[in-house]
Structures are given as structure tokens and as C-alpha cells.
XYZ file of N, CA and C in Angstrom:
378
model
N -22.059 -16.614 -4.419
C -21.024 -17.476 -4.919
C -20.441 -18.290 -3.764
N -20.250 -19.559 -3.993
C -19.738 -20.454 -2.960
C -18.229 -20.288 -2.799
N -17.793 -20.229 -1.548
C -16.359 -20.128 -1.226
C -15.711 -21.485 -1.487
N -14.660 -21.515 -2.312
C -14.014 -22.784 -2.648
C -12.592 -22.883 -2.121
N -12.131 -21.886 -1.431
C -10.780 -21.938 -0.879
C -10.718 -22.948 0.260
N -9.538 -23.527 0.466
C -9.328 -24.443 1.577
C -9.524 -23.718 2.904
N -9.049 -22.464 2.983
C -9.218 -21.629 4.165
C -9.954 -20.362 3.742
N -11.277 -20.325 3.899
C -12.062 -19.176 3.444
C -11.610 -17.865 4.087
N -11.732 -16.799 3.322
C -11.445 -15.449 3.813
C -12.763 -14.789 4.178
N -12.687 -13.949 5.208
C -13.865 -13.220 5.651
C -13.531 -11.745 5.756
N -14.455 -10.868 5.377
C -14.217 -9.433 5.579
C -13.975 -9.171 7.061
N -12.979 -8.372 7.358
C -12.609 -8.120 8.751
C -11.866 -6.799 8.796
N -12.542 -5.743 9.220
C -11.956 -4.403 9.208
C -11.662 -3.933 10.632
N -10.383 -3.980 10.990
C -9.926 -3.535 12.303
C -8.541 -2.927 12.179
N -8.243 -1.986 13.051
C -6.899 -1.406 13.085
C -5.931 -2.404 13.680
N -4.739 -2.478 13.085
C -3.678 -3.358 13.571
C -2.361 -2.607 13.546
N -1.383 -3.196 14.203
C -0.036 -2.640 14.193
C 0.897 -3.678 13.588
N 1.764 -3.227 12.698
C 2.767 -4.092 12.086
C 4.142 -3.641 12.539
N 5.043 -4.594 12.727
C 6.412 -4.254 13.079
C 7.348 -5.238 12.400
N 8.631 -4.859 12.341
C 9.633 -5.767 11.782
C 10.764 -5.946 12.785
N 11.723 -6.779 12.459
C 12.826 -7.099 13.375
C 13.715 -5.895 13.658
N 13.701 -4.896 12.791
C 14.512 -3.692 12.996
C 13.851 -2.684 13.933
N 12.623 -2.980 14.359
C 11.923 -2.088 15.271
C 11.009 -1.085 14.597
N 10.921 -1.122 13.277
C 10.004 -0.228 12.571
C 8.567 -0.649 12.880
N 7.688 0.337 13.025
C 6.282 0.086 13.345
C 5.429 0.887 12.375
N 4.318 0.283 11.950
C 3.390 0.986 11.065
C 1.966 0.552 11.392
N 1.059 1.478 11.281
C -0.366 1.183 11.458
C -0.903 0.623 10.145
N -1.906 -0.234 10.271
C -2.560 -0.806 9.092
C -4.007 -1.075 9.469
N -4.800 -1.430 8.469
C -6.177 -1.839 8.718
C -6.408 -3.152 7.990
N -6.898 -4.149 8.736
C -7.195 -5.410 8.074
C -8.367 -5.210 7.121
N -8.371 -5.999 6.060
C -9.495 -5.989 5.133
C -10.155 -7.359 5.086
N -9.359 -8.412 5.332
C -9.900 -9.759 5.368
C -9.017 -10.641 6.231
N -9.615 -11.754 6.693
C -8.930 -12.651 7.609
C -9.270 -14.080 7.242
N -8.292 -14.966 7.362
C -8.532 -16.399 7.227
C -7.766 -17.103 8.341
N -7.895 -18.407 8.435
C -7.198 -19.157 9.470
C -5.691 -19.143 9.261
N -5.240 -18.838 8.051
C -3.806 -18.914 7.748
C -3.163 -17.577 7.409
N -3.942 -16.510 7.347
C -3.347 -15.232 6.990
C -4.306 -14.071 7.077
N -3.780 -12.913 6.689
C -4.536 -11.676 6.819
C -4.223 -10.762 5.634
N -5.234 -10.053 5.163
C -5.066 -9.015 4.155
C -5.216 -7.667 4.826
N -4.341 -6.720 4.469
C -4.332 -5.429 5.162
C -4.146 -4.281 4.176
N -4.658 -3.121 4.547
C -4.392 -1.884 3.837
C -3.293 -1.158 4.602
N -2.231 -0.801 3.901
C -1.072 -0.165 4.523
C -0.721 1.078 3.724
N -0.363 2.142 4.418
C 0.036 3.378 3.734
C 1.385 3.191 3.041
N 1.673 4.072 2.104
C 2.973 4.031 1.430
C 4.104 4.218 2.437
N 3.921 5.133 3.398
C 4.938 5.336 4.433
C 5.188 4.041 5.209
N 4.123 3.287 5.506
C 4.263 2.022 6.217
C 5.005 0.982 5.403
N 4.689 0.891 4.125
C 5.347 -0.069 3.236
C 6.839 0.252 3.096
N 7.177 1.533 3.125
C 8.588 1.938 3.065
C 9.276 1.641 4.399
N 8.628 2.002 5.515
C 9.236 1.826 6.836
C 9.493 0.360 7.167
N 8.619 -0.537 6.713
C 8.729 -1.958 7.038
C 9.598 -2.741 6.056
N 10.066 -2.094 4.994
C 10.877 -2.771 3.968
C 12.128 -3.391 4.576
N 12.535 -4.527 4.022
C 13.683 -5.266 4.544
C 14.599 -5.685 3.405
N 15.435 -4.809 2.986
C 16.362 -5.157 1.915
C 16.037 -4.481 0.604
N 14.986 -3.734 0.559
C 14.602 -2.991 -0.627
C 14.023 -1.663 -0.189
N 13.471 -0.939 -1.140
C 12.879 0.342 -0.777
C 11.411 0.208 -0.388
N 10.786 -0.931 -0.745
C 9.395 -1.201 -0.392
C 9.286 -2.601 0.196
N 8.276 -2.818 0.999
C 7.966 -4.142 1.513
C 7.766 -5.078 0.323
N 8.305 -6.284 0.391
C 8.200 -7.230 -0.719
C 7.854 -8.624 -0.202
N 7.359 -9.508 -1.095
C 7.062 -10.875 -0.683
C 8.290 -11.531 -0.040
N 8.033 -12.234 1.054
C 9.095 -12.891 1.798
C 9.547 -12.124 3.028
N 9.262 -10.813 3.089
C 9.644 -10.026 4.260
C 8.885 -10.536 5.491
N 9.548 -10.504 6.633
C 8.958 -10.973 7.885
C 8.384 -9.800 8.675
N 7.187 -10.000 9.212
C 6.507 -8.984 10.021
C 5.937 -9.626 11.274
N 5.574 -8.787 12.214
C 4.756 -9.214 13.343
C 3.507 -8.355 13.301
N 2.350 -9.003 13.289
C 1.067 -8.298 13.267
C 0.411 -8.433 14.631
N 0.014 -7.304 15.212
C -0.731 -7.312 16.464
C -2.195 -7.138 16.110
N -2.922 -8.238 16.102
C -4.331 -8.239 15.736
C -5.184 -7.867 16.941
N -6.431 -7.420 16.710
C -7.288 -6.969 17.818
C -7.830 -8.133 18.634
N -7.209 -8.383 19.751
C -7.637 -9.470 20.628
C -7.194 -9.130 22.038
N -7.965 -9.492 23.042
C -7.565 -9.180 24.415
C -6.241 -9.845 24.789
N -5.639 -9.322 25.815
C -4.393 -9.891 26.318
C -4.681 -11.198 27.050
N -3.704 -12.087 27.014
C -3.820 -13.362 27.713
C -3.547 -13.202 29.197
N -3.597 -14.299 29.948
C -3.401 -14.231 31.390
C -2.025 -13.713 31.798
N -1.036 -13.862 30.929
C 0.310 -13.379 31.248
C 0.502 -11.920 30.848
N -0.549 -11.278 30.294
C -0.462 -9.876 29.913
C 0.043 -9.633 28.515
N 0.462 -10.686 27.816
C 0.952 -10.522 26.437
C -0.217 -10.640 25.460
N -0.072 -9.991 24.315
C -1.086 -10.117 23.268
C -1.057 -11.537 22.739
N -2.208 -12.198 22.713
C -2.272 -13.552 22.165
C -2.073 -13.538 20.656
N -2.468 -12.460 20.027
C -2.422 -12.430 18.577
C -1.326 -11.510 18.053
N -0.213 -11.486 18.720
C 0.980 -10.819 18.198
C 1.709 -11.900 17.407
N 1.309 -12.040 16.151
C 1.661 -13.205 15.343
C 2.732 -12.867 14.309
N 3.712 -13.735 14.204
C 4.720 -13.607 13.154
C 4.063 -13.917 11.813
N 4.404 -13.122 10.814
C 3.838 -13.272 9.466
C 4.949 -13.212 8.431
N 4.651 -13.742 7.264
C 5.543 -13.621 6.113
C 4.731 -13.004 4.987
N 5.227 -11.933 4.410
C 4.507 -11.234 3.345
C 4.388 -12.134 2.121
N 3.175 -12.258 1.634
C 2.900 -13.061 0.441
C 2.802 -12.173 -0.803
N 2.135 -11.028 -0.645
C 1.890 -10.160 -1.800
C 1.778 -8.713 -1.351
N 2.286 -7.809 -2.166
C 2.139 -6.371 -1.945
C 1.629 -5.787 -3.255
N 0.496 -5.106 -3.172
C -0.109 -4.556 -4.386
C -0.504 -3.111 -4.146
N -0.032 -2.241 -5.010
C -0.377 -0.820 -4.911
C -1.778 -0.606 -5.458
N -2.607 0.102 -4.667
C -3.975 0.355 -5.117
C -4.262 1.834 -5.338
N -3.380 2.701 -4.859
C -3.493 4.132 -5.127
C -2.125 4.751 -4.892
N -2.045 6.054 -5.006
C -0.770 6.749 -4.853
C -0.135 6.461 -3.498
N -0.965 6.361 -2.447
C -0.393 6.193 -1.120
C -0.988 5.033 -0.323
N -1.590 4.044 -1.006
C -2.191 2.888 -0.319
C -1.788 1.591 -1.009
N -1.521 0.578 -0.183
C -1.148 -0.741 -0.665
C -1.991 -1.794 0.033
N -2.236 -2.900 -0.660
C -2.811 -4.087 -0.042
C -1.645 -5.034 0.212
N -1.502 -5.460 1.453
C -0.451 -6.393 1.839
C -1.120 -7.659 2.348
N -0.799 -8.789 1.737
C -1.294 -10.083 2.192
C -0.150 -10.806 2.867
N -0.438 -11.429 4.012
C 0.614 -12.112 4.763
C 0.095 -13.431 5.325
N 0.981 -14.411 5.361
C 0.696 -15.712 5.972
C 1.123 -15.684 7.423
N 0.349 -16.286 8.302
C 0.777 -16.458 9.691
C 1.867 -17.517 9.729
N 2.872 -17.321 10.587
C 3.962 -18.286 10.720
C 4.101 -18.730 12.163
N 4.218 -20.022 12.364
C 4.516 -20.588 13.690
C 3.632 -20.047 14.800
N 2.338 -19.965 14.547
C 1.410 -19.490 15.578
C 1.307 -20.529 16.690
N 1.383 -20.071 17.925
C 1.247 -20.968 19.077
C -0.201 -21.448 19.169
N -0.422 -22.432 20.023
C -1.787 -22.927 20.221
C -2.707 -21.801 20.701
N -2.220 -20.988 21.637
C -3.029 -19.878 22.149
C -3.327 -18.867 21.043
N -2.360 -18.586 20.188
C -2.583 -17.661 19.080
C -3.585 -18.241 18.090
N -3.515 -19.542 17.818
C -4.463 -20.179 16.905
C -5.885 -20.104 17.454
N -6.025 -20.273 18.763
C -7.348 -20.149 19.397
C -7.851 -18.712 19.258
N -6.966 -17.741 19.497
C -7.355 -16.337 19.374
C -7.745 -16.000 17.937
N -6.995 -16.494 16.968
C -7.329 -16.263 15.551
C -8.675 -16.898 15.229
N -8.931 -18.095 15.766
C -10.227 -18.753 15.551
C -11.366 -17.903 16.113
N -11.155 -17.275 17.276
C -12.191 -16.392 17.845
C -12.428 -15.188 16.939
N -11.357 -14.628 16.396
C -11.515 -13.501 15.474
C -12.269 -13.936 14.217
N -11.995 -15.140 13.727
C -12.721 -15.657 12.557
C -14.204 -15.833 12.867
N -14.513 -16.338 14.049
C -15.923 -16.468 14.447
C -16.595 -15.106 14.470
N -15.904 -14.099 14.987
C -16.433 -12.735 15.002
C -16.676 -12.246 13.580
N -15.734 -12.495 12.687
C -15.866 -12.066 11.293
C -17.048 -12.765 10.620
N -17.243 -14.047 10.917
C -18.368 -14.772 10.337
C -19.691 -14.221 10.840
N -19.773 -13.910 12.144
C -20.999 -13.334 12.703
C -21.304 -11.976 12.069
N -20.267 -11.138 11.924
C -20.465 -9.816 11.326
C -20.902 -9.925 9.874
N -20.417 -10.927 9.185
C -20.782 -11.119 7.774
C -22.254 -11.503 7.647
N -22.746 -12.310 8.587
C -24.155 -12.752 8.552
C -25.115 -11.656 8.992
N -24.630 -10.708 9.799
C -25.508 -9.674 10.371
C -25.949 -8.672 9.330
């Protein structure tokens, strides 16, 4: 089937770390990646810990995702990207799919995300 999205998604399974402005941190695993966002599997404990104004993470909540990418020359993660939650969907008793849009990514972060997309495309073809 031909991909018709403006920004195609690619399967991309890697461990990531999510955090919020309150300092809560949760582990997650990406399931797909695009140039504008990321889909992740998050535990129920993570969805509760990262919630901002409710008992569960909800659309509109702000997160920072640390994606798997080497550190830049200044020692900071290039892909420690601010995100906004788009969708939260429960898939089992203790697992959720969380989709998030990247927000205000710097030029260096956009380059790093592009490298991750190239990796995802290569893995898909292999």
C-alpha cells in the first residue's frame, strides 16, 4: 500500500525517555517515527506519572522526549525534543500508545531527527 501522508511514518523501535516540566520521568519505547512526531508505547505508570492536570496523560500535555541519538559537540542530546501529546490510547491493562508532535525543534534537532528517519527507512528495506 502506498504511503499517502504528507509526513510518512516509519516503524522505529527504540527505548526513549520522557519527562515533563514537573521533573517526572518515564521510560517508553518508540513504535514509529515521522519528521513531525513520534508514536510510543508507554506503561500505565508512565502515563500517570507524566499527567499534567488530570490523572492520566492527555492530548495537549507537554513532554520532552530523549530520542536515541549521539550527543552533539556541546555534550547535550541533539534529540531532546519538546513534544505536545496528540493522542493517548489504551491498548491493554497496563500499556498505552502515545502519539506526540515535535515542537520548536532546533536546526540541529531537525538534522538529528532526519538521520533517525534515514535509519528507520534503511531498517524497513532490510
